Short mmCIF file of C-alpha atoms in Angstrom, two decimals:
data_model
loop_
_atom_site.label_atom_id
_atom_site.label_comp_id
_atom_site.label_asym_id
_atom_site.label_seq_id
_atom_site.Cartn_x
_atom_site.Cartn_y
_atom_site.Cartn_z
CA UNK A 26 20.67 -22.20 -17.22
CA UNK A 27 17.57 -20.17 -16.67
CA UNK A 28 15.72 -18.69 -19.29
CA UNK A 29 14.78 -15.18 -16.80
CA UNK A 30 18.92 -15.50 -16.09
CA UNK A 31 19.81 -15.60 -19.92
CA UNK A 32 17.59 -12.59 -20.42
CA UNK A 33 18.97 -10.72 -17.75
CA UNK A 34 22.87 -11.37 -18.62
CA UNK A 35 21.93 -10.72 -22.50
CA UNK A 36 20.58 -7.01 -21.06
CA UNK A 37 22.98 -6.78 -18.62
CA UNK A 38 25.92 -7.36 -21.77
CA UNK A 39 23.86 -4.77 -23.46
CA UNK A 40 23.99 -1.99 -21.09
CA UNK A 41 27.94 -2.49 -20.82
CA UNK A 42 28.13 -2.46 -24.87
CA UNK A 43 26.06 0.91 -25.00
CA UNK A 44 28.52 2.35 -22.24
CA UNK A 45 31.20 0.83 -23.34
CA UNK A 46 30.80 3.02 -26.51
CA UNK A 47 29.84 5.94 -24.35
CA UNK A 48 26.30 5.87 -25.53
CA UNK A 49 23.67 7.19 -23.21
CA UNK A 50 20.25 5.64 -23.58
CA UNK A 51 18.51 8.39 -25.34
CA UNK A 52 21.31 8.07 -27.91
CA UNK A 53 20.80 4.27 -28.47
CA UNK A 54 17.18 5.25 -28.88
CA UNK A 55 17.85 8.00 -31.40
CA UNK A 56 19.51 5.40 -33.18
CA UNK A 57 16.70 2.71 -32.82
CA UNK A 58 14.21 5.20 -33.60
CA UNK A 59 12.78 4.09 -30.63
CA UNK A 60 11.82 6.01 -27.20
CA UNK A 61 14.62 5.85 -24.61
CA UNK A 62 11.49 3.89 -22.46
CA UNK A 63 12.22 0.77 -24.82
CA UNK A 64 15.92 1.50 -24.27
CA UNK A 65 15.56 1.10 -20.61
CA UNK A 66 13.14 -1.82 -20.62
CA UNK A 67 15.71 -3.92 -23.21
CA UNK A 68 18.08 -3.28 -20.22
CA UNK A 69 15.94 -4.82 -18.06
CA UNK A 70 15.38 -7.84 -19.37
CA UNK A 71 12.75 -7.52 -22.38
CA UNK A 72 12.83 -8.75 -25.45
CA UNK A 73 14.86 -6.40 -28.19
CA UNK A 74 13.79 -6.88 -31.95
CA UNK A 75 16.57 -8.09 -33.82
CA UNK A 76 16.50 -5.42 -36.54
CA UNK A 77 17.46 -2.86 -33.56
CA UNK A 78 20.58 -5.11 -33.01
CA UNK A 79 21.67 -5.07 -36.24
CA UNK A 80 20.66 -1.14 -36.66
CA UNK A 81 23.56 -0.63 -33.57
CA UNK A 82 25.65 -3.12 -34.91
CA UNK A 83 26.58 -0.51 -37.89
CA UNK A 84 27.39 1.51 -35.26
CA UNK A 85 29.85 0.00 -33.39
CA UNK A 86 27.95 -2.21 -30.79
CA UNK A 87 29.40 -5.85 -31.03
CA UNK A 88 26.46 -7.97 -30.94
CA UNK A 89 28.15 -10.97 -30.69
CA UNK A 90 29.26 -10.06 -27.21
CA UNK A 91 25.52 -8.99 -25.93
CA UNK A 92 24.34 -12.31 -27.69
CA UNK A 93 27.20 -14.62 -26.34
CA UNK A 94 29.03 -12.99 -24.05
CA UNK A 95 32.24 -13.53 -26.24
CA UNK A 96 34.37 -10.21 -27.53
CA UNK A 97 35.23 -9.71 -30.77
CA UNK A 98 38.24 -7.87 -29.56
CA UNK A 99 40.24 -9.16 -31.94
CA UNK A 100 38.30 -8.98 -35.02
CA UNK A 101 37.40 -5.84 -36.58
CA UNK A 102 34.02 -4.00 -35.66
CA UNK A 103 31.07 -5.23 -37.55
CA UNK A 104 30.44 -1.87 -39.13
CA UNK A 105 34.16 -1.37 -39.99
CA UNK A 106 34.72 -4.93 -41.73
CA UNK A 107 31.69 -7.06 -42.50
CA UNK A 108 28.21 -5.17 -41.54
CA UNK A 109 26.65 -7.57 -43.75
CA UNK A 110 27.68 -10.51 -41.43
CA UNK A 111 26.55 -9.10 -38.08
CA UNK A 112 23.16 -7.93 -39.85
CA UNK A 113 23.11 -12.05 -40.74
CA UNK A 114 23.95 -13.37 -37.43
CA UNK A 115 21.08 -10.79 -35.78
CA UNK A 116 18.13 -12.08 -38.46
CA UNK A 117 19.54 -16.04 -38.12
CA UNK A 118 19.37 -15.71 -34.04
CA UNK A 119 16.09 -13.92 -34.37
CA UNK A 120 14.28 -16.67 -37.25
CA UNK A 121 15.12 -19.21 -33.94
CA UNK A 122 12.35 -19.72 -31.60
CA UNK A 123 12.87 -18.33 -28.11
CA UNK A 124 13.83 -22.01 -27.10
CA UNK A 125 16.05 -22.51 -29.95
CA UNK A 126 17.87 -18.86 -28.68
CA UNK A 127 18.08 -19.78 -25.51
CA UNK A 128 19.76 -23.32 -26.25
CA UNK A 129 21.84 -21.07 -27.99
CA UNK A 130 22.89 -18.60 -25.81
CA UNK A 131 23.63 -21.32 -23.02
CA UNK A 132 25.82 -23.24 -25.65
CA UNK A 133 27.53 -20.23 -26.49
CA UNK A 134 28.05 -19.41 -22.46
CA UNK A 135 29.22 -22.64 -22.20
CA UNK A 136 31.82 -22.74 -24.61
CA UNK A 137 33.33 -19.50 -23.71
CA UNK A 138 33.40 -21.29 -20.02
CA UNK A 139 35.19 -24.00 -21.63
CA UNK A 140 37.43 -21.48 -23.49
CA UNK A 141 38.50 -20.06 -20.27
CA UNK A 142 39.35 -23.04 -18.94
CA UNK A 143 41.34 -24.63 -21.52
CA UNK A 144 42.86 -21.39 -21.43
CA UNK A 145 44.12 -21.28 -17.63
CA UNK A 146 45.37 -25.28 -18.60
CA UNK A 147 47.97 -24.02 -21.08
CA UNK A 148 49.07 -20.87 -18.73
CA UNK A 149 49.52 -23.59 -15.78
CA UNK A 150 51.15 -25.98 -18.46
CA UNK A 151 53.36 -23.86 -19.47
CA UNK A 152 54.30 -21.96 -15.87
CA UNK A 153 54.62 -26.09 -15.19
CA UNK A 154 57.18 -26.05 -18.40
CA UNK A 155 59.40 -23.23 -17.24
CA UNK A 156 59.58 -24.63 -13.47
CA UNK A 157 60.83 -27.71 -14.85
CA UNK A 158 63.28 -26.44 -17.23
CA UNK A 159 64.96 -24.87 -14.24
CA UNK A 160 65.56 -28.45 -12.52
#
């Protein structure tokens, strides 16, 4: 995968976090202490300092989905369970070289590919089960 494409689907995961949680972009920058100009260029595609990540992950954002594009919908919210971990996962990604994170981020986007599809396997498996237990 393309580095520019990984950029622009990590932004493009961020912007549905922040309105996912009903944030508007001057709020995300109130929270970054940042200007709501840095807001608006992380959603297009520039490079966010990790320490802002973790900053919103205390408040609700799941970072692993804008990193990997994987929900944590069934685990509790970073900043409700385990801040401490997504703070970790935010200063590991960001110690990796920009190579190393995108390797990572296309491994990641793989195996949630490879999630889906083992997924759709066991719903046709078991669809296939049921139609033969009729016979």
């Amino acid at each position: 995968m393309q580095k520019e494409s990984i950029i622009k689907e990590v932004a493009a995961r961020f912007r549905t976090e922040r309105l996912r949680l009903g944030l508007s972009q001057y709020d995300v920058a109130l929270l970054c202490s940042v200007t709501s100009r840095s807001v608006i260029s992380w959603e297009n595609g520039v490079k966010m300092p990790a320490h802002h990540l973790a900053q919103l992950a205390r408040h609700g954002f799941d970072v692993k989905f804008v990193l990997t594009a994987v929900k944590t919908e069934d685990e509790p919210r970073p900043n409700a369970a385990d801040p401490y971990k997504a703070v970790k996962i935010v200063e590991v990604f960001d110690a990796l070289n920009e190579h190393q994170q995108i390797a990572l981020l296309a491994a990641a986007e793989e195996k949630l590919r490879i999630n889906e599809l083992v997924r759709r396997v066991n719903q046709l498996q078991e669809l296939l089960n049921e139609k033969t237990a009729k016979l």
